[in-house]
CSV table of C-alpha atoms in Angstrom, one decimal:
chain,number,residue,atom,x,y,z
A,1,MET,CA,-68.4,-83.3,24.4
A,2,SER,CA,-71.8,-81.9,23.4
A,3,SER,CA,-72.6,-78.3,22.5
A,4,SER,CA,-75.4,-76.4,21.1
A,5,LEU,CA,-73.0,-74.3,19.1
A,6,SER,CA,-72.3,-75.1,15.4
A,7,PRO,CA,-68.8,-75.4,14.0
A,8,THR,CA,-69.5,-72.1,12.2
A,9,GLN,CA,-70.4,-70.3,15.5
A,10,LEU,CA,-67.3,-71.7,17.2
A,11,ASP,CA,-65.1,-70.6,14.4
A,12,HIS,CA,-66.6,-67.1,14.7
A,13,TYR,CA,-66.0,-67.0,18.4
A,14,ARG,CA,-62.4,-68.1,18.0
A,15,ALA,CA,-61.7,-65.6,15.2
A,16,GLN,CA,-63.8,-62.6,16.4
A,17,GLY,CA,-64.0,-63.2,20.1
A,18,PHE,CA,-67.8,-63.2,20.5
A,19,ILE,CA,-71.1,-64.7,19.4
A,20,ALA,CA,-74.5,-63.0,19.3
A,21,PRO,CA,-77.4,-63.5,19.4
A,22,LEU,CA,-78.1,-66.9,21.0
A,23,PRO,CA,-81.2,-68.1,22.9
A,24,ALA,CA,-81.0,-68.2,26.7
A,25,TYR,CA,-84.0,-67.5,28.8
A,26,SER,CA,-87.7,-67.6,27.8
A,27,ALA,CA,-89.8,-64.4,28.0
A,28,ALA,CA,-91.5,-65.9,31.1
A,29,GLU,CA,-88.2,-66.6,32.7
A,30,CYS,CA,-87.0,-63.1,32.0
A,31,LYS,CA,-90.3,-61.7,33.5
A,32,THR,CA,-89.9,-63.8,36.7
A,33,LEU,CA,-86.2,-62.9,37.1
A,34,ARG,CA,-86.9,-59.2,36.7
A,35,GLN,CA,-89.7,-59.3,39.3
A,36,ASP,CA,-87.4,-61.3,41.6
A,37,ILE,CA,-84.4,-58.9,41.4
A,38,GLU,CA,-86.5,-55.8,41.8
A,39,GLY,CA,-88.3,-57.5,44.7
A,40,PHE,CA,-84.9,-58.3,46.2
A,41,GLY,CA,-84.1,-54.6,46.3
A,42,GLN,CA,-87.4,-53.9,48.0
A,43,ARG,CA,-87.1,-56.7,50.5
A,44,HIS,CA,-83.7,-55.6,51.7
A,45,SER,CA,-84.1,-51.8,51.2
A,46,LEU,CA,-81.1,-51.9,48.9
A,47,SER,CA,-80.3,-50.9,45.4
A,48,GLU,CA,-80.2,-54.1,43.5
A,49,ALA,CA,-78.3,-52.3,40.7
A,50,LYS,CA,-75.4,-51.8,43.2
A,51,ILE,CA,-75.5,-54.9,45.4
A,52,LEU,CA,-76.2,-57.6,42.8
A,53,ARG,CA,-72.8,-57.1,41.1
A,54,ASN,CA,-70.2,-59.3,42.7
A,55,LYS,CA,-71.4,-63.0,42.9
A,56,ALA,CA,-75.0,-62.0,42.6
A,57,HIS,CA,-76.1,-65.6,42.6
A,58,LEU,CA,-74.7,-66.2,46.1
A,59,LYS,CA,-76.3,-63.1,47.5
A,60,MET,CA,-79.6,-64.1,45.9
A,61,PRO,CA,-79.7,-67.9,45.7
A,62,SER,CA,-82.8,-68.0,43.5
A,63,LEU,CA,-80.4,-66.9,40.7
A,64,ILE,CA,-78.5,-70.2,40.9
A,65,PRO,CA,-80.8,-72.0,38.4
A,66,ALA,CA,-80.2,-69.0,36.1
A,67,VAL,CA,-76.4,-69.5,36.1
A,68,ARG,CA,-76.9,-73.3,35.7
A,69,HIS,CA,-79.4,-72.9,32.9
A,70,SER,CA,-79.0,-75.7,30.3
A,71,ARG,CA,-79.3,-73.5,27.3
A,72,ILE,CA,-76.4,-71.3,28.6
A,73,LEU,CA,-74.2,-74.2,29.6
A,74,ASP,CA,-74.8,-76.1,26.4
A,75,ALA,CA,-73.4,-73.2,24.5
A,76,VAL,CA,-70.5,-72.5,26.9
A,77,GLU,CA,-69.5,-76.2,26.8
A,78,GLY,CA,-68.6,-75.8,23.2
A,79,ILE,CA,-66.1,-73.1,24.2
A,80,LEU,CA,-64.7,-74.3,27.5
A,81,GLY,CA,-65.4,-78.1,27.4
A,82,PRO,CA,-67.6,-80.3,29.6
A,83,ASP,CA,-66.2,-79.0,33.0
A,84,ILE,CA,-67.4,-75.5,33.8
A,85,LEU,CA,-67.0,-73.2,36.8
A,86,CYS,CA,-69.0,-70.1,37.4
A,87,TRP,CA,-66.7,-67.5,38.7
A,88,GLY,CA,-69.1,-64.6,39.2
A,89,SER,CA,-72.3,-63.0,38.0
A,90,SER,CA,-73.4,-59.4,38.0
A,91,PHE,CA,-76.4,-57.3,36.9
A,92,PHE,CA,-75.7,-54.3,34.8
A,93,ILE,CA,-78.8,-52.1,35.3
A,94,LYS,CA,-79.1,-48.8,33.6
A,95,GLU,CA,-81.9,-46.5,34.6
A,96,PRO,CA,-84.0,-44.9,31.9
A,97,GLY,CA,-82.5,-41.6,30.9
A,98,GLY,CA,-79.6,-42.1,33.3
A,99,SER,CA,-75.9,-41.4,32.7
A,100,GLU,CA,-74.5,-44.9,33.5
A,101,THR,CA,-72.1,-46.2,30.9
A,102,VAL,CA,-69.5,-49.0,30.7
A,103,SER,CA,-66.2,-47.6,29.5
A,104,TRP,CA,-64.1,-49.4,26.9
A,105,HIS,CA,-62.1,-52.1,28.6
A,106,GLN,CA,-60.8,-55.6,28.5
A,107,ASP,CA,-61.6,-57.9,31.4
A,108,SER,CA,-58.3,-59.7,30.8
A,109,TYR,CA,-56.5,-56.5,31.9
A,110,TYR,CA,-57.5,-56.9,35.6
A,111,TRP,CA,-58.8,-60.5,35.9
A,112,ASP,CA,-55.3,-62.1,36.2
A,113,MET,CA,-56.2,-65.5,34.8
A,114,GLU,CA,-54.2,-68.0,32.8
A,115,PRO,CA,-54.8,-69.5,30.3
A,116,ASP,CA,-57.6,-67.6,28.7
A,117,ASP,CA,-60.3,-70.2,28.7
A,118,VAL,CA,-62.7,-67.7,30.3
A,119,CYS,CA,-65.9,-66.4,28.7
A,120,VAL,CA,-68.7,-64.0,29.7
A,121,VAL,CA,-72.3,-64.7,29.0
A,122,TRP,CA,-74.5,-61.5,28.8
A,123,VAL,CA,-78.2,-62.2,28.9
A,124,ALA,CA,-80.8,-59.5,28.1
A,125,LEU,CA,-83.7,-59.6,30.6
A,126,VAL,CA,-85.0,-56.6,28.7
A,127,ALA,CA,-84.2,-56.3,25.0
A,128,SER,CA,-80.8,-54.7,24.6
A,129,THR,CA,-81.0,-52.0,21.8
A,130,GLN,CA,-79.0,-49.1,20.4
A,131,GLU,CA,-81.3,-46.8,22.3
A,132,ASN,CA,-80.8,-48.3,25.8
A,133,GLY,CA,-77.1,-48.9,25.5
A,134,ALA,CA,-76.4,-52.3,24.1
A,135,MET,CA,-73.0,-53.7,24.7
A,136,LYS,CA,-70.5,-53.1,21.9
A,137,VAL,CA,-67.4,-55.2,21.1
A,138,VAL,CA,-64.3,-54.7,18.9
A,139,PRO,CA,-64.0,-57.9,17.0
A,140,GLY,CA,-60.6,-59.7,17.1
A,141,THR,CA,-59.1,-57.7,19.9
A,142,HIS,CA,-59.0,-60.8,22.1
A,143,LYS,CA,-56.1,-61.9,19.9
A,144,GLN,CA,-54.1,-58.6,20.4
A,145,PRO,CA,-51.9,-57.7,23.3
A,146,THR,CA,-54.0,-56.3,26.2
A,147,ALA,CA,-54.3,-52.5,25.8
A,148,PRO,CA,-53.1,-50.1,28.6
A,149,HIS,CA,-55.8,-49.0,31.0
A,150,HIS,CA,-56.0,-46.1,33.4
A,151,ALA,CA,-58.3,-44.8,36.1
A,152,SER,CA,-61.6,-43.2,34.9
A,153,PRO,CA,-61.8,-39.5,35.6
A,154,GLU,CA,-63.4,-38.2,38.7
A,155,GLY,CA,-67.2,-37.9,38.2
A,156,SER,CA,-67.1,-40.6,35.4
A,157,SER,CA,-70.4,-42.5,34.8
A,158,ASN,CA,-68.3,-45.7,34.3
A,159,MET,CA,-70.1,-48.6,36.0
A,160,LEU,CA,-67.1,-50.9,36.3
A,161,PHE,CA,-66.0,-52.0,39.8
A,162,THR,CA,-62.4,-51.2,39.1
A,163,TYR,CA,-63.2,-47.7,37.8
A,164,GLU,CA,-60.8,-48.3,35.0
A,165,GLU,CA,-61.0,-47.8,31.2
A,166,ALA,CA,-58.8,-48.4,28.2
A,167,ALA,CA,-56.2,-45.7,27.6
A,168,ILE,CA,-56.6,-45.9,23.9
A,169,GLU,CA,-59.1,-44.4,21.4
A,170,ILE,CA,-61.7,-46.7,19.9
A,171,ALA,CA,-63.2,-45.5,16.6
A,172,ASP,CA,-67.0,-46.0,16.2
A,173,ASP,CA,-66.6,-47.9,13.0
A,174,GLU,CA,-64.4,-50.5,14.8
A,175,ALA,CA,-67.2,-51.6,17.1
A,176,VAL,CA,-70.1,-54.0,16.6
A,177,SER,CA,-73.3,-53.7,18.7
A,178,CYS,CA,-74.6,-56.8,20.4
A,179,VAL,CA,-78.3,-56.1,19.9
A,180,LEU,CA,-80.4,-58.7,21.7
A,181,GLU,CA,-84.1,-59.5,22.0
A,182,GLN,CA,-85.4,-60.3,25.5
A,183,GLY,CA,-84.0,-63.6,26.6
A,184,GLU,CA,-81.2,-63.7,24.1
A,185,MET,CA,-77.5,-63.8,25.1
A,186,SER,CA,-74.1,-62.9,23.7
A,187,ILE,CA,-70.9,-64.7,24.7
A,188,HIS,CA,-67.6,-62.9,24.6
A,189,HIS,CA,-64.0,-63.8,25.3
A,190,MET,CA,-62.5,-62.1,28.4
A,191,GLY,CA,-59.9,-60.4,26.2
A,192,ILE,CA,-62.2,-58.6,23.8
A,193,MET,CA,-62.5,-54.8,24.0
A,194,HIS,CA,-66.0,-53.9,25.0
A,195,GLY,CA,-68.2,-51.2,26.5
A,196,SER,CA,-71.7,-49.6,26.3
A,197,GLY,CA,-73.4,-46.3,26.2
A,198,ALA,CA,-76.1,-44.7,28.3
A,199,ASN,CA,-79.8,-45.7,28.4
A,200,ARG,CA,-81.9,-43.2,26.4
A,201,SER,CA,-85.0,-45.3,26.6
A,202,SER,CA,-88.0,-45.1,28.9
A,203,ASP,CA,-87.4,-48.4,30.7
A,204,ARG,CA,-84.6,-49.9,32.7
A,205,ARG,CA,-82.0,-51.8,30.7
A,206,ILE,CA,-81.2,-55.0,32.6
A,207,GLY,CA,-78.4,-57.3,31.6
A,208,TYR,CA,-77.2,-60.3,33.5
A,209,SER,CA,-73.4,-61.0,33.1
A,210,ILE,CA,-72.1,-64.4,34.0
A,211,THR,CA,-68.5,-65.4,33.9
A,212,TYR,CA,-67.5,-69.0,33.2
A,213,LEU,CA,-64.1,-70.7,33.1
A,214,ALA,CA,-62.5,-74.1,32.7
A,215,PRO,CA,-61.2,-75.6,35.9
A,216,HIS,CA,-57.6,-75.8,34.6
A,217,VAL,CA,-57.5,-71.9,34.6
A,218,ARG,CA,-55.6,-70.3,37.4
A,219,HIS,CA,-56.4,-67.0,39.0
A,220,TYR,CA,-53.7,-65.0,40.6
A,221,GLY,CA,-55.7,-62.2,42.2
A,222,LYS,CA,-58.1,-62.1,45.1
A,223,ARG,CA,-61.2,-63.7,43.7
A,224,ASN,CA,-60.0,-67.3,43.7
A,225,THR,CA,-63.4,-68.9,44.5
A,226,ALA,CA,-66.0,-70.3,42.1
A,227,MET,CA,-68.9,-72.7,41.8
A,228,LEU,CA,-68.9,-75.9,39.8
A,229,VAL,CA,-71.9,-75.8,37.5
A,230,ARG,CA,-71.2,-78.7,35.1
A,231,GLY,CA,-68.9,-81.7,35.0
A,232,GLU,CA,-66.1,-82.0,37.6
A,233,ASP,CA,-63.2,-80.0,38.9
A,234,ARG,CA,-60.1,-82.1,38.7
A,235,PHE,CA,-57.7,-79.3,39.5
A,236,GLY,CA,-58.8,-77.5,42.6
A,237,HIS,CA,-57.4,-74.1,41.7
A,238,PHE,CA,-60.6,-72.4,43.1
A,239,ILE,CA,-62.1,-72.6,46.5
A,240,GLN,CA,-65.8,-73.7,46.2
A,241,ASP,CA,-68.2,-70.9,46.8
A,242,PRO,CA,-70.7,-71.4,49.7
A,243,VAL,CA,-74.3,-71.8,48.8
A,244,SER,CA,-77.1,-70.8,51.1
A,245,ASP,CA,-80.9,-70.9,50.9
A,246,ARG,CA,-81.1,-67.4,52.4
A,247,GLU,CA,-80.8,-64.1,50.6
A,248,MET,CA,-77.9,-61.9,51.8
A,249,ASP,CA,-76.8,-64.7,54.2
A,250,PRO,CA,-74.3,-63.0,56.6
A,251,GLU,CA,-71.9,-65.9,56.4
A,252,VAL,CA,-72.0,-65.9,52.6
A,253,LEU,CA,-71.5,-62.2,52.5
A,254,ALA,CA,-68.5,-62.4,54.8
A,255,PHE,CA,-67.0,-65.0,52.5
A,256,ILE,CA,-67.6,-62.9,49.4
A,257,ASN,CA,-66.4,-59.6,51.0
A,258,ALA,CA,-63.4,-60.9,53.0
A,259,PRO,CA,-60.8,-60.3,50.2
A,260,TYR,CA,-62.0,-56.7,49.8
A,261,GLY,CA,-61.9,-55.5,53.4
A,262,GLY,CA,-65.4,-56.7,54.3
A,263,ASP,CA,-67.2,-53.9,52.3
A,264,HIS,CA,-69.9,-55.3,50.0
A,265,MET,CA,-70.6,-52.0,48.3
A,266,PRO,CA,-69.2,-51.6,44.8
A,267,VAL,CA,-65.9,-49.7,44.5
A,268,ARG,CA,-67.5,-46.7,42.6
A,269,ASP,CA,-69.9,-46.1,45.6
A,270,ARG,CA,-67.3,-45.9,48.2
A,271,THR,CA,-66.0,-42.6,49.6
A,272,GLN,CA,-62.4,-43.5,48.7
A,273,ARG,CA,-61.5,-44.6,45.3
A,274,PRO,CA,-59.3,-47.8,45.2
A,275,SER,CA,-55.8,-48.2,44.0
A,276,GLN,CA,-55.4,-49.6,40.5
A,277,ASP,CA,-54.4,-53.0,41.9
A,278,PHE,CA,-57.6,-53.4,43.9
A,279,TYR,CA,-58.5,-56.7,42.3
A,280,ARG,CA,-55.0,-57.7,41.4
A,281,ALA,CA,-52.2,-59.5,43.3
A,282,PRO,CA,-48.6,-60.5,42.4
A,283,LYS,CA,-48.5,-63.9,40.7
A,284,SER,CA,-46.2,-65.0,43.4
A,285,ALA,CA,-49.1,-64.9,45.8
A,286,ALA,CA,-51.0,-67.7,44.0
């Protein structure tokens, strides 16, 4: 197994639950990606900030090289091993001066995966700063029992699909900001407590979140599909995602949206808020 991560970096990830910063995309790649995703919104008369959230790389196939990028996978390989699946990818786009935030939460609370060989890469297409709402993490929380969560209040600015947040208080001095230059990434464990504030800058804050997992992981909820991006899948726990050369391919959209009633809009933009088990399913359903 080869990895671009040093033993010290791997020790930090295992102990603290995250690593940052690490190199990912070049400045030129970031510029091209930004132009492409903003053009996507114009081409389809859609809000890219809303639509490119659930399996964005399938809705916009030009993103597939971005989730397969060697600098990202070389780092992820050190954490997950040589066989890697991409479970999903989402853009978190905060408008300048907007109210959008990401409430404190742990992905492990609602992802229903075992074991926990799952990590999230967060790439800054625009520099991620204190001013524009850089992601914050609470080191070591991936080793603690998952905290209780509850529904966000009505009118919340929380960007999460599930509209959930941790039902505990997080002190400011517990958190570490993952400040990133353009093209840098952080990697965090799915169990770490994390969130981010509003964008108080004069430009969009654009982050690309990509979830990777080892093929031996099982998922007990509805999103049991993934794309092999490195190595081989010798377990077959995940249905292989369809890949098209067309943006917003109707057949691909139907595949993505089928588990959620066929509605591709994010939960927070629907008229009716979902039940708390929107993404979850009993383990007996696996």
